[in-house]
Coordinates of C-alpha atoms and ligand atoms in Angstrom, one line a residue:
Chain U
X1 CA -32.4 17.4 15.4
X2 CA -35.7 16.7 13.7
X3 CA -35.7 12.9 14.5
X4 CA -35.0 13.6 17.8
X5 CA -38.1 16.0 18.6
X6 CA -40.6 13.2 19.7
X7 CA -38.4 11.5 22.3
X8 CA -37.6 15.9 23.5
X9 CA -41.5 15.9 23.6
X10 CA -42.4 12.8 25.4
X11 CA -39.6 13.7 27.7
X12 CA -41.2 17.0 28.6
X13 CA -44.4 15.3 29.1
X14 CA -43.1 12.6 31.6
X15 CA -41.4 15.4 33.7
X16 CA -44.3 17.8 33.7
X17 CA -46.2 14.5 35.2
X18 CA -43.7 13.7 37.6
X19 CA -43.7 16.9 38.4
X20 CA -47.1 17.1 38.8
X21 CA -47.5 13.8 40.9
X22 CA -44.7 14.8 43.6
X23 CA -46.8 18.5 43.9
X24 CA -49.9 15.8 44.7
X25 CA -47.8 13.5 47.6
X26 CA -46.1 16.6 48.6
X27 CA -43.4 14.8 50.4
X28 CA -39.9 15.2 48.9
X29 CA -38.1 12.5 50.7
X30 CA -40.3 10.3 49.0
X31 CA -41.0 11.8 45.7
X32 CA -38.9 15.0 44.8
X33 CA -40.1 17.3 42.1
X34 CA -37.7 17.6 38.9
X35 CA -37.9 21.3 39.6
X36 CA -36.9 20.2 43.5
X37 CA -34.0 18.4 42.0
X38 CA -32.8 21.3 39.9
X39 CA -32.7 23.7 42.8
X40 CA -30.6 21.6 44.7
X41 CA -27.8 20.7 42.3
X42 CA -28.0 24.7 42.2
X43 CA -27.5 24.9 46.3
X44 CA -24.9 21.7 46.3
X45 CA -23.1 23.0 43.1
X46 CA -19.9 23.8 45.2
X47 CA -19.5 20.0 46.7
X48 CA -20.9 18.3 43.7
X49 CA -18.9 20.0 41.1
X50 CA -15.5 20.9 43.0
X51 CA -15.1 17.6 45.2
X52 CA -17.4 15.0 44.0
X53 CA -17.5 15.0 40.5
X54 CA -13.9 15.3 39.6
X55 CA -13.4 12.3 42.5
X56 CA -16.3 9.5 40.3
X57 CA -14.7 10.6 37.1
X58 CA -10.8 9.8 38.2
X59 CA -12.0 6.5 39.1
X60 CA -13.9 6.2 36.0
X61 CA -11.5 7.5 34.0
X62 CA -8.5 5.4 35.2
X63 CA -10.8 2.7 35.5
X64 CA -12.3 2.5 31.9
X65 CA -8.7 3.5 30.1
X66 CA -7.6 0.2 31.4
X67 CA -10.3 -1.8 30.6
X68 CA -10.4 -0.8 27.1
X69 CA -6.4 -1.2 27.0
X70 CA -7.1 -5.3 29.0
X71 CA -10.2 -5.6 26.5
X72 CA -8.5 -4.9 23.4
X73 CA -5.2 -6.5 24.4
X74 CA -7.6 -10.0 25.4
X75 CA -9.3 -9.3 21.9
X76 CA -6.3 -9.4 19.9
X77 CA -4.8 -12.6 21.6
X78 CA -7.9 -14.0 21.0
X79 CA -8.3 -13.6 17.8
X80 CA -4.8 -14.5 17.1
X81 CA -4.7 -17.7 18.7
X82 CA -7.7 -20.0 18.7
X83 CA -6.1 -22.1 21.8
X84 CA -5.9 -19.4 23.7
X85 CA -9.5 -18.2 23.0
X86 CA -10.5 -21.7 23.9
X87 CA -8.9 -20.7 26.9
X88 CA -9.4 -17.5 27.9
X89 CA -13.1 -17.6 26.5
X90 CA -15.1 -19.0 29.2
X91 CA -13.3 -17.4 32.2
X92 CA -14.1 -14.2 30.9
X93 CA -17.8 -15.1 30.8
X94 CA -17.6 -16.7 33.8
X95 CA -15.9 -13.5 35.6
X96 CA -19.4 -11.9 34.7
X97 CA -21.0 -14.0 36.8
X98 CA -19.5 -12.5 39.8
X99 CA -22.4 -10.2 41.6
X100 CA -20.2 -7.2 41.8
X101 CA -21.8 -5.9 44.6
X102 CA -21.2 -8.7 46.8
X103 CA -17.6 -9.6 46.0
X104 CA -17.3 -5.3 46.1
X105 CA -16.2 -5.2 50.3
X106 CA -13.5 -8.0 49.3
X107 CA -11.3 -4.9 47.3
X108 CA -12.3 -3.0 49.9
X109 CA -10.8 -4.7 52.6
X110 CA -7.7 -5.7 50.1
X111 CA -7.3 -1.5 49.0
X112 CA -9.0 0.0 51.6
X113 CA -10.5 3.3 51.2
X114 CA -8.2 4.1 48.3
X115 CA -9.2 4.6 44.7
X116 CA -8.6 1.4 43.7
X117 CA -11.4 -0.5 45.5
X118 CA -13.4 1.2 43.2
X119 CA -11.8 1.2 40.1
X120 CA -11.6 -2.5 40.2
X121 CA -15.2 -2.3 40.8
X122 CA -15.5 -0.6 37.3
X123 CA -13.2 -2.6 35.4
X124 CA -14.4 -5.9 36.7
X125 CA -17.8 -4.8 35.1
X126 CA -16.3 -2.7 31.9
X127 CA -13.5 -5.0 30.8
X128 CA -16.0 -7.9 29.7
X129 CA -18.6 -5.9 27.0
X130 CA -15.2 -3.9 25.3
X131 CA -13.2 -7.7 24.9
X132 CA -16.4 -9.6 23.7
X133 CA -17.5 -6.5 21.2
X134 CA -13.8 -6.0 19.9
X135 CA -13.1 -9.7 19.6
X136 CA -16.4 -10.2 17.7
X137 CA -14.9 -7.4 15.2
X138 CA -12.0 -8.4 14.7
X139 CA -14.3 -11.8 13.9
X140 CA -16.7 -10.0 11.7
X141 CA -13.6 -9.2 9.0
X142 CA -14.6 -10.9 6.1
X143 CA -12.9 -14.4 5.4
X144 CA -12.3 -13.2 1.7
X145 CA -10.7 -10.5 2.1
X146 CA -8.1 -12.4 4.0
X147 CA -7.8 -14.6 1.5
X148 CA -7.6 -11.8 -1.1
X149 CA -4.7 -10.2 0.9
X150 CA -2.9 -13.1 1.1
X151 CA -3.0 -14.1 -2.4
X152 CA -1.2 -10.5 -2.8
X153 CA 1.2 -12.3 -1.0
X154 CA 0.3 -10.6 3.2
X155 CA 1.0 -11.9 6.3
X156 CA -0.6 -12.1 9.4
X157 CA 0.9 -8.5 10.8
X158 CA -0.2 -7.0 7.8
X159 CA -3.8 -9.0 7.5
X160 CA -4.2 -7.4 10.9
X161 CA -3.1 -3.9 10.8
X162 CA -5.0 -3.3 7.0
X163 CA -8.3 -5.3 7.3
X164 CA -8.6 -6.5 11.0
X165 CA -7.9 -3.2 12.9
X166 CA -9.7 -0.7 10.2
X167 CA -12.5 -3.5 10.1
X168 CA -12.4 -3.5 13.6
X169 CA -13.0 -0.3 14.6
X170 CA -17.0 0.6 14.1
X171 CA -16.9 -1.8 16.9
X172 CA -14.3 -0.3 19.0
X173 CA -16.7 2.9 18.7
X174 CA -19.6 0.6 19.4
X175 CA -17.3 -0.5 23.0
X176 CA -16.6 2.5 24.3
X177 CA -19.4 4.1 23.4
X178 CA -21.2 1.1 25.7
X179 CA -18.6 0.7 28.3
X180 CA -18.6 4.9 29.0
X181 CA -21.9 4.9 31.2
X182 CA -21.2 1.2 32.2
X183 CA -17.9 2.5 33.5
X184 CA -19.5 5.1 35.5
X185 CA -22.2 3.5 37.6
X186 CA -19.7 1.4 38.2
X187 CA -17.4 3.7 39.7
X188 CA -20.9 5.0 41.8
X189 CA -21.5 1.4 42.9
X190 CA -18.0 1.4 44.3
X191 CA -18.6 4.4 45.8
X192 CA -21.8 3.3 47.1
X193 CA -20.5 0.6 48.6
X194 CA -17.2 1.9 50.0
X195 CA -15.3 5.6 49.7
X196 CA -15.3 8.9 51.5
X197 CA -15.8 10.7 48.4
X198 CA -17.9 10.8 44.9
X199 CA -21.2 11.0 43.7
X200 CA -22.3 7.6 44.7
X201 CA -20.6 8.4 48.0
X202 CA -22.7 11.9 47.9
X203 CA -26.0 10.4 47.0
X204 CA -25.6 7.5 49.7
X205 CA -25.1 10.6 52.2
X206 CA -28.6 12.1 51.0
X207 CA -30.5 9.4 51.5
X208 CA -29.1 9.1 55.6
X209 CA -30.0 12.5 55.8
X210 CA -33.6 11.7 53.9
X211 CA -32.9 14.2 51.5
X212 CA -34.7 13.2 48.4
X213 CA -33.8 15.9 45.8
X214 CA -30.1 15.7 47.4
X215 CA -30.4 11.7 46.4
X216 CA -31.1 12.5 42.5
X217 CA -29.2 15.6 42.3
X218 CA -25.8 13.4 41.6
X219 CA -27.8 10.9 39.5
X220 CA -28.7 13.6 37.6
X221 CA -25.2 15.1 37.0
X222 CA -24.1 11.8 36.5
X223 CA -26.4 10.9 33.5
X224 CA -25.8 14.2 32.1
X225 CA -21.8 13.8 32.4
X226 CA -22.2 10.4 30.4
X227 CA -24.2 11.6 27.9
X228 CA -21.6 14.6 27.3
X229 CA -19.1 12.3 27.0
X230 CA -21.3 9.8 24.6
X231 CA -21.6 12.3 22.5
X232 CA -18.2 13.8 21.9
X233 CA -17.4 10.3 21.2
X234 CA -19.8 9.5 18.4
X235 CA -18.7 13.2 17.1
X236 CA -15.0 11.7 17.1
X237 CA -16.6 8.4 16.0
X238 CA -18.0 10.4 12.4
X239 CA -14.6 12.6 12.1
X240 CA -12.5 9.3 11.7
X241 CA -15.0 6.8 9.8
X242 CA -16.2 9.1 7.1
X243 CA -17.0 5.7 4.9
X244 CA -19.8 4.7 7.4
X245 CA -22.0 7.7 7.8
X246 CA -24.2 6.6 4.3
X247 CA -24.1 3.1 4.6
Chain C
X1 CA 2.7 -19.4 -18.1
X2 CA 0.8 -22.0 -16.2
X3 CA 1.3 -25.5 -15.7
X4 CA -0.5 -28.4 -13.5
X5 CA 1.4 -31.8 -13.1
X6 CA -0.3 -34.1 -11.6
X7 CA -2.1 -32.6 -8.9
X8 CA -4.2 -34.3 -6.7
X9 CA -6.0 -32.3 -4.1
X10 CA -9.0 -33.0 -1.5
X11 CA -11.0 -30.9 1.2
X12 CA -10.6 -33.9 4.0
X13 CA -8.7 -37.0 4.7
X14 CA -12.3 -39.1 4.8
X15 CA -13.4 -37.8 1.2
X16 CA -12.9 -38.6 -2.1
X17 CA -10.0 -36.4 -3.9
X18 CA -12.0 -33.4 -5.7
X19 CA -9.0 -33.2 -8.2
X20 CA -7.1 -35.8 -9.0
X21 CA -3.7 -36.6 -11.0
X22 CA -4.7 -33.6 -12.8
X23 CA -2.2 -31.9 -15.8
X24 CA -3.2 -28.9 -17.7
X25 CA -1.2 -26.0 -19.6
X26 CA -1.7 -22.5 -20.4
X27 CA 0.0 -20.5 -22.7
X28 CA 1.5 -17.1 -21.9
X29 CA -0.9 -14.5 -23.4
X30 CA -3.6 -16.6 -24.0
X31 CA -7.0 -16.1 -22.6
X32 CA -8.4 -19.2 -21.0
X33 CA -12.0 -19.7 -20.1
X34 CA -13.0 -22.3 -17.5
X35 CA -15.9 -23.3 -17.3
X36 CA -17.8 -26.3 -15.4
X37 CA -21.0 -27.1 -13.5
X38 CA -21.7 -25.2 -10.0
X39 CA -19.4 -27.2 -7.4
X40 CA -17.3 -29.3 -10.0
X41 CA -14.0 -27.4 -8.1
X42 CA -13.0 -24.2 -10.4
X43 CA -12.5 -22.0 -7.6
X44 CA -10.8 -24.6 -5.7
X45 CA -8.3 -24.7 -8.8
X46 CA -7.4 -21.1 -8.4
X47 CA -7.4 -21.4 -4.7
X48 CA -4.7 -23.5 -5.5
X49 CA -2.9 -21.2 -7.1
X50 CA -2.9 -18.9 -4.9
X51 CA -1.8 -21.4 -2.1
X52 CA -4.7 -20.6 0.1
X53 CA -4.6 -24.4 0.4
X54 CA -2.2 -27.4 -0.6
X55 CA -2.1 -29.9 -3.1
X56 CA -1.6 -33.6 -1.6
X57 CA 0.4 -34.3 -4.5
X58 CA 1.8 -32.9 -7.5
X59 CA 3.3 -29.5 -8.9
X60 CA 1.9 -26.0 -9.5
X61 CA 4.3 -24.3 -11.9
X62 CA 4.2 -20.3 -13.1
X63 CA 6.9 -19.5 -15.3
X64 CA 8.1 -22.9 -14.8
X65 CA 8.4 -22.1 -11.5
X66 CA 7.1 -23.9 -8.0
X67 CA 4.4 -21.2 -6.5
X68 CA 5.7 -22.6 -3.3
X69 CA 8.6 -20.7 -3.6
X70 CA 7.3 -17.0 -4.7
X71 CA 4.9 -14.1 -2.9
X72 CA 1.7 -13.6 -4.0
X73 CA 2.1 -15.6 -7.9
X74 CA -0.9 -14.2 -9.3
X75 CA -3.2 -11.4 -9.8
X76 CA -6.6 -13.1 -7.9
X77 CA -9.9 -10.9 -8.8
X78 CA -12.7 -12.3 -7.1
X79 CA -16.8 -12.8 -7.4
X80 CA -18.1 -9.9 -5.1
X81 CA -15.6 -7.3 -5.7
X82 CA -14.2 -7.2 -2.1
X83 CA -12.8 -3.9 -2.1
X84 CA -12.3 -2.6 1.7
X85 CA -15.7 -0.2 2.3
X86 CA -13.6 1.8 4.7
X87 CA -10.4 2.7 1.9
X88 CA -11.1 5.3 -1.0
X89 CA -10.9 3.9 -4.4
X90 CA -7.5 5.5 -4.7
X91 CA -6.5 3.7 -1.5
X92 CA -7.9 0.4 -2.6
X93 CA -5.9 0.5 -5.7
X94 CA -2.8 0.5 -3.7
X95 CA -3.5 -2.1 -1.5
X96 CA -1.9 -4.5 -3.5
X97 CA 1.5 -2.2 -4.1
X98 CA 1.6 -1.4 0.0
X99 CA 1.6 -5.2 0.6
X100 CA 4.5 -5.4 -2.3
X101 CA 6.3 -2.5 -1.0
X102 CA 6.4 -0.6 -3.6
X103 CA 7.7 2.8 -2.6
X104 CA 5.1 5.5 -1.7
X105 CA 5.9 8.1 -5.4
X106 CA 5.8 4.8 -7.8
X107 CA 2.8 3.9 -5.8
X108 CA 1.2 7.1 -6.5
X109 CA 2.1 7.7 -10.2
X110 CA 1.0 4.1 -10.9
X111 CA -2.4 4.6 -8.8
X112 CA -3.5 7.6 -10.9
X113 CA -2.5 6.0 -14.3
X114 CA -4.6 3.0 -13.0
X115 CA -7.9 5.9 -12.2
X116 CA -7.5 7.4 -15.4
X117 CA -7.2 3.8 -17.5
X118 CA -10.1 2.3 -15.2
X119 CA -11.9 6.1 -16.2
X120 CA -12.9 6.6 -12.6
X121 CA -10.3 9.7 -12.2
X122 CA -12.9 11.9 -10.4
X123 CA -13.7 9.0 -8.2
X124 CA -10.5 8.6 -6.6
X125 CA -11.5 9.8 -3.4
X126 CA -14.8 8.3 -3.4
X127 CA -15.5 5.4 -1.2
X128 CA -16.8 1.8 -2.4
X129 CA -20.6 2.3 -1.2
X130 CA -20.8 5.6 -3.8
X131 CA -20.2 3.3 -6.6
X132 CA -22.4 1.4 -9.0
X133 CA -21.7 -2.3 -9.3
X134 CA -19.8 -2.0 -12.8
X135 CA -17.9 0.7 -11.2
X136 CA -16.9 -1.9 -8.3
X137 CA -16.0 -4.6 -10.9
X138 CA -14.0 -2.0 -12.7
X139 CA -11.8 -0.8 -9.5
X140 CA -11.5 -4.3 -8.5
X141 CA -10.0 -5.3 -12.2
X142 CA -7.6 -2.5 -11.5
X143 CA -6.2 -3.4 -8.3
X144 CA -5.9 -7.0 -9.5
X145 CA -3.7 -5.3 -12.1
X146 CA -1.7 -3.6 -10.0
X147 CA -0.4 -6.6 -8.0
X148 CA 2.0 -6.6 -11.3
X149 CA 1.3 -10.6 -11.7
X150 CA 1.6 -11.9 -15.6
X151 CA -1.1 -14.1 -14.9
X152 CA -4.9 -13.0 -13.5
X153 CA -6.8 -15.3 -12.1
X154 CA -10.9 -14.0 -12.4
X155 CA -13.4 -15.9 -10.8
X156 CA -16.7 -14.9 -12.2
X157 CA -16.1 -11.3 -12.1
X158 CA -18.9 -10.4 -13.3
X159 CA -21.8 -13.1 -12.4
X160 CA -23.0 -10.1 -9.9
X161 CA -23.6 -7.1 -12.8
X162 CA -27.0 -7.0 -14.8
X163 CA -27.1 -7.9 -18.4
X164 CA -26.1 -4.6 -20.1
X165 CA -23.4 -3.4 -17.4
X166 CA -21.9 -7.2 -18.1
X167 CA -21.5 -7.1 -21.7
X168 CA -20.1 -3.5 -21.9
X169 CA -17.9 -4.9 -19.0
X170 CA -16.9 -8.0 -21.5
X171 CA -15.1 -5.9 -24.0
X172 CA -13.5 -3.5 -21.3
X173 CA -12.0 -6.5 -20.2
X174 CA -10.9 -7.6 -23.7
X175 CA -9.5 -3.9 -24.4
X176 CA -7.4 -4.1 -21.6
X177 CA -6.5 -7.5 -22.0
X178 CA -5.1 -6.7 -25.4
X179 CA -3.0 -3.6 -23.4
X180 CA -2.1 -5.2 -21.2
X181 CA -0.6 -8.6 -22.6
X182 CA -1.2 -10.6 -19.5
X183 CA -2.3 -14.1 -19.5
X184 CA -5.6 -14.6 -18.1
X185 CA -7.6 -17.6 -16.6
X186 CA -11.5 -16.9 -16.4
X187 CA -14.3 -18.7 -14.8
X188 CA -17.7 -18.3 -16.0
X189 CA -20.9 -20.1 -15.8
X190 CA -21.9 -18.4 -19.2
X191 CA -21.2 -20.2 -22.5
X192 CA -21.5 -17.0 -24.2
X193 CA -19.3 -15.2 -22.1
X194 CA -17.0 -18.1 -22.3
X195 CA -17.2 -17.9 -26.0
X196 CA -16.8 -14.3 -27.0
X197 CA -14.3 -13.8 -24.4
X198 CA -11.4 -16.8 -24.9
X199 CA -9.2 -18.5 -27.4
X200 CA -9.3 -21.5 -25.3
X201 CA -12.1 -23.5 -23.3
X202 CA -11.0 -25.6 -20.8
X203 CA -14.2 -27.8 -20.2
X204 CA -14.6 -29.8 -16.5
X205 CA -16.0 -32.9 -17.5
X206 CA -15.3 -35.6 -15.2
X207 CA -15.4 -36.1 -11.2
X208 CA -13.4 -36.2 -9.8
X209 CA -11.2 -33.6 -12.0
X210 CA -8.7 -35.7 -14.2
X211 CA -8.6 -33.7 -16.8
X212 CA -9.9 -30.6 -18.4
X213 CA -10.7 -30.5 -22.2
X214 CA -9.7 -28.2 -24.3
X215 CA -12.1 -26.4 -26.7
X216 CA -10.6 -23.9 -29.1
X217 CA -12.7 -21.1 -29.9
X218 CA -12.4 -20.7 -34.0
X219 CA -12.7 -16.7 -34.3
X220 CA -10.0 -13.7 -34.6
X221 CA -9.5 -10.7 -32.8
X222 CA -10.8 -8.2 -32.2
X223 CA -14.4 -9.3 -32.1
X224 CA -17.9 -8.3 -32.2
X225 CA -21.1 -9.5 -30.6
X226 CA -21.8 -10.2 -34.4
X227 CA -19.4 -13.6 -33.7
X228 CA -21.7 -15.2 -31.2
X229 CA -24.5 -15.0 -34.4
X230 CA -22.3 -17.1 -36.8
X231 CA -23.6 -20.3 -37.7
X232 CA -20.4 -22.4 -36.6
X233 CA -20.3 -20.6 -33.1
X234 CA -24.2 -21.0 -32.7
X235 CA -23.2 -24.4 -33.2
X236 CA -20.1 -24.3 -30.6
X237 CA -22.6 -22.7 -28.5
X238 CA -25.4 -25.7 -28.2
X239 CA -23.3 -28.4 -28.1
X240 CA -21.2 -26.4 -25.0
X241 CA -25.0 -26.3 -23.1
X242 CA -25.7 -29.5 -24.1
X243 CA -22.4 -31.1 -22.2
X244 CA -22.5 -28.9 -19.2
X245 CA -26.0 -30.1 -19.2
X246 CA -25.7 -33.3 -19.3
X247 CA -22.9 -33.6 -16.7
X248 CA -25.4 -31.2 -14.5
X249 CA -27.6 -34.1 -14.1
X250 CA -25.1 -37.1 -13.1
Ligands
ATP301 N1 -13.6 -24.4 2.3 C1 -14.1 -25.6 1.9 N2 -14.1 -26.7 2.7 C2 -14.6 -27.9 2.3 N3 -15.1 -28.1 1.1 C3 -15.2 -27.1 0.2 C4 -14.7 -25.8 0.5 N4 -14.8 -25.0 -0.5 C5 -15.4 -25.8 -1.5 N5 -15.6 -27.0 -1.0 C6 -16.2 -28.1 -1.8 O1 -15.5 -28.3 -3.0 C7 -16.3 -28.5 -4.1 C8 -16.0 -27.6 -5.2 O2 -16.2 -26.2 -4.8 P1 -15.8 -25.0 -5.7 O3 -16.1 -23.8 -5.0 O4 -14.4 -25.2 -6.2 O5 -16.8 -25.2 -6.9 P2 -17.0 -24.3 -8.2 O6 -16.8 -25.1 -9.4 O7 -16.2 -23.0 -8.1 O8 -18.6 -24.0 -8.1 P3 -19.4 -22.7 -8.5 O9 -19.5 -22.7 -10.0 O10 -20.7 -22.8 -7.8 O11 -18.6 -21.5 -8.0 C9 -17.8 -28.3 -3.6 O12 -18.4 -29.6 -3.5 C10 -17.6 -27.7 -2.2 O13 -18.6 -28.3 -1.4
MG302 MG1 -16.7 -20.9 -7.7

């Protein structure tokens, strides 16, 4: 907790000036106060919580579980085959170059109104940082200890499943522990830009209504729900690689 | 135990061979030092061996038999020790047995002999990083062990260690050695090492690698540090330096 106290202090500091500079414009549609904010996720706690919340997190949810299962099955073919990397390689940086908010009205016109609009949304921008980090693991593995294991006499299945995957996995960690808050503003984009439910969709509401607190209050909640989740991660993350916590 | 007949071997079709037409013999039991200038090809030689790459022409015999034809020949134990930073050392040692198959009980049994003989049994469940670098060398020794090859292949195991650590590590090696009867193929840039270590010398001396020369070490066993004092091997010593010298500057 210790290291953490000056970033928990300079934190306080910047809200107690924010807070201090929306009491000076007084005029919460522009500038809402972080105590402003509070109060209203209090009064909106029934929508937010019950309706909106669990709607962004089924879209990020189905959204992110299969772009780590596309990422890590690109990864793997990758890094099996050198042609196919070749291949696949610059199509998958090039599919980055797509400005997701403009091709975003396409899926909705293809899916309308449904879930999956959105959760192509998130995938299209999750999928690319799991496959490159993964792939770059599975790259990482030192070219000695392949060639140790195979002058014990291992193949390629058993190259990859005893130094490939294990060597692989900090990064896995390092993926989903990147594509979790990735995956959820892009689930609010696609709300944003298309739905009739979800905090994006709730926050887009606000801001017709020129609510200003009402526009941050599902910001808030969603930063909060990331970082939750971010953490229960890295907790699972030091459980199950015991070997990396003194290095 | 091991046998070269005429092997010729290069990195790329546009260079020169590295090896060439080369025959050499090693006799079962017998430690073998090899020793050479930095980048003459000894760890190509044992790369080799352990088929990570093909000869263009020529035999590699163990046992009088084509490595093409068996599953891991020999016991490989490389510079840096390699072992896998997210395994214990207990589950390193077995890496080798889990690629052989061995059944999981053998596997065990033989893994704690292995801690007890390598005298790390309260480090079994210890990973790599706690370990100091003689340690390291140590575990590594025992897992080349454990692949159950007659013949280990070491490639400057222990280049890495500082002086002391080294030369209590030298006759730890040459203990189990004598345990162990295996045959055993060591590179070293060190004369001394070389000397104290081996009954043979196999010298690289030419480019590309024709043949090696063999130097036989005139001393019994076991040995003392006190050998490397004796006028003869004082002697053995120089002229050793000298050679690699002089074919360090061509
Ligand atoms: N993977 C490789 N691809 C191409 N050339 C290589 C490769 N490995 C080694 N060589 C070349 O082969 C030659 C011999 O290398 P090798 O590693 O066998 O030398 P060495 O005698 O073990 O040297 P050192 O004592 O420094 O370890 C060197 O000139 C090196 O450039
Ligand atoms: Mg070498």
């Amino acid at each position: 907790m210790k290291k953490h106290l000056s970033s928990v202090i300079f934190m306080f500091a910047v809200l107690i000036l924010w807070q201090m500079a929306a009491a000076g414009i007084n005029a919460a549609y522009i500038l809402p106060s972080p105590a402003g904010i509070l109060v209203r996720l209090w009064e909106l706690r029934e929508p937010l919580f019950k309706v909106h919340l669990p709607s962004t997190m089924l879209v990020t949810g189905i959204g992110l579980a299969i772009s780590i299962g596309l990422g890590l099955a690109l990864a793997i073919v990758m890094d099996m085959n050198d042609h196919v990397q070749r291949m696949l390689y610059p199509i998958i940086i090039a599919s980055q170059t797509i400005p997701t908010t403009a091709i975003a009205p396409l899926f909705v016109l293809w899916f309308g109104y449904s879930i999956w609009s959105r959760v192509l949304v998130t995938i299209l921008m999750t999928f690319f940082p799991v496959t490159i980090t993964v792939y770059d693991g599975f790259q990482s593995t030192s070219r000695e200890m392949e060639d140790l294991m195979i002058s014990m006499g291992a193949g390629k299945g058993e190259i990859f499943r005893r130094l490939k995957l294990p060597g692989a996995l900090p990064y896995f960690f390092s993926a989903v522990k990147m594509a979790i808050p990735i995956s959820i503003i892009g689930a609010a984009i696609g709300e944003w830009l298309g739905a009739q439910s979800g905090l994006g969709y709730f926050s887009k509401r606000m801001m017709t209504q020129l609510d200003g607190a009402g526009v941050f209050a599902p910001i808030v909640l969603l930063s909060v729900t990331a970082m939750i989740i971010v953490g229960i991660i890295s907790a699972a993350e030091r459980a199950l690689l015991p070997w990396r916590r003194e290095i | 135990m091991l046998d070269f007949e005429n092997v010729t071997f290069s990195w790329s079709k546009e260079k020169a061979p590295l090896i060439k037409d080369l025959s050499f013999h090693v006799t079962p039991g017998a430690f073998v030092a090899l020793i050479g200038v930095s980048g003459c090809g000894k760890s190509t030689i044992f790369k080799l061996i352990n088929r990570l790459i093909q000869p263009a022409s020529g035999q590699i015999l163990i046992r009088g038999e084509d490595i093409g034809k068996s599953r891991g020949p020999a016991g490989y134990m490389p510079q840096k020790d390699l072992l896998f930073p997210w395994r214990t050392i207990r589950r390193n040692l077995m890496l080798p047995m889990e690629i052989a198959r061995v059944p999981a009980k053998e596997m065990e049994e033989r893994t704690s002999a292995m801690l007890e003989e390598i005298g790390l049994a309260d480090y079994a469940d210890k990973y790599p990083h706690d370990l100091s670098g003689g340690m390291r060398q140590r575990v590594s020794f025992g897992r080349t062990l454990l692949t159950d090859a007659d013949l280990l292949l070491l490639d400057e195991p222990f280049s890495a260690l500082d002086a002391l650590t080294r030369i209590n590590m030298q006759e730890w090696l040459l203990k189990e050695w004598s345990r162990y009867h295996k045959t055993v193929l060591f590179i070293t840039h060190d004369v001394e090492e070389a000397i104290f270590m081996s009954d043979q010398i196999y010298l690289v001396h030419d480019r590309p690698i024709r043949s090696l020369e063999v130097i036989d070490v005139p001393a019994d066993r076991p040995r003392t540090r006190d050998l490397l004092t004796r006028p003869d091997i004082v002697q053995l010593k120089s002229s050793l330096v000298d050679r690699l010298r002089k074919e360090a500057s061509l």
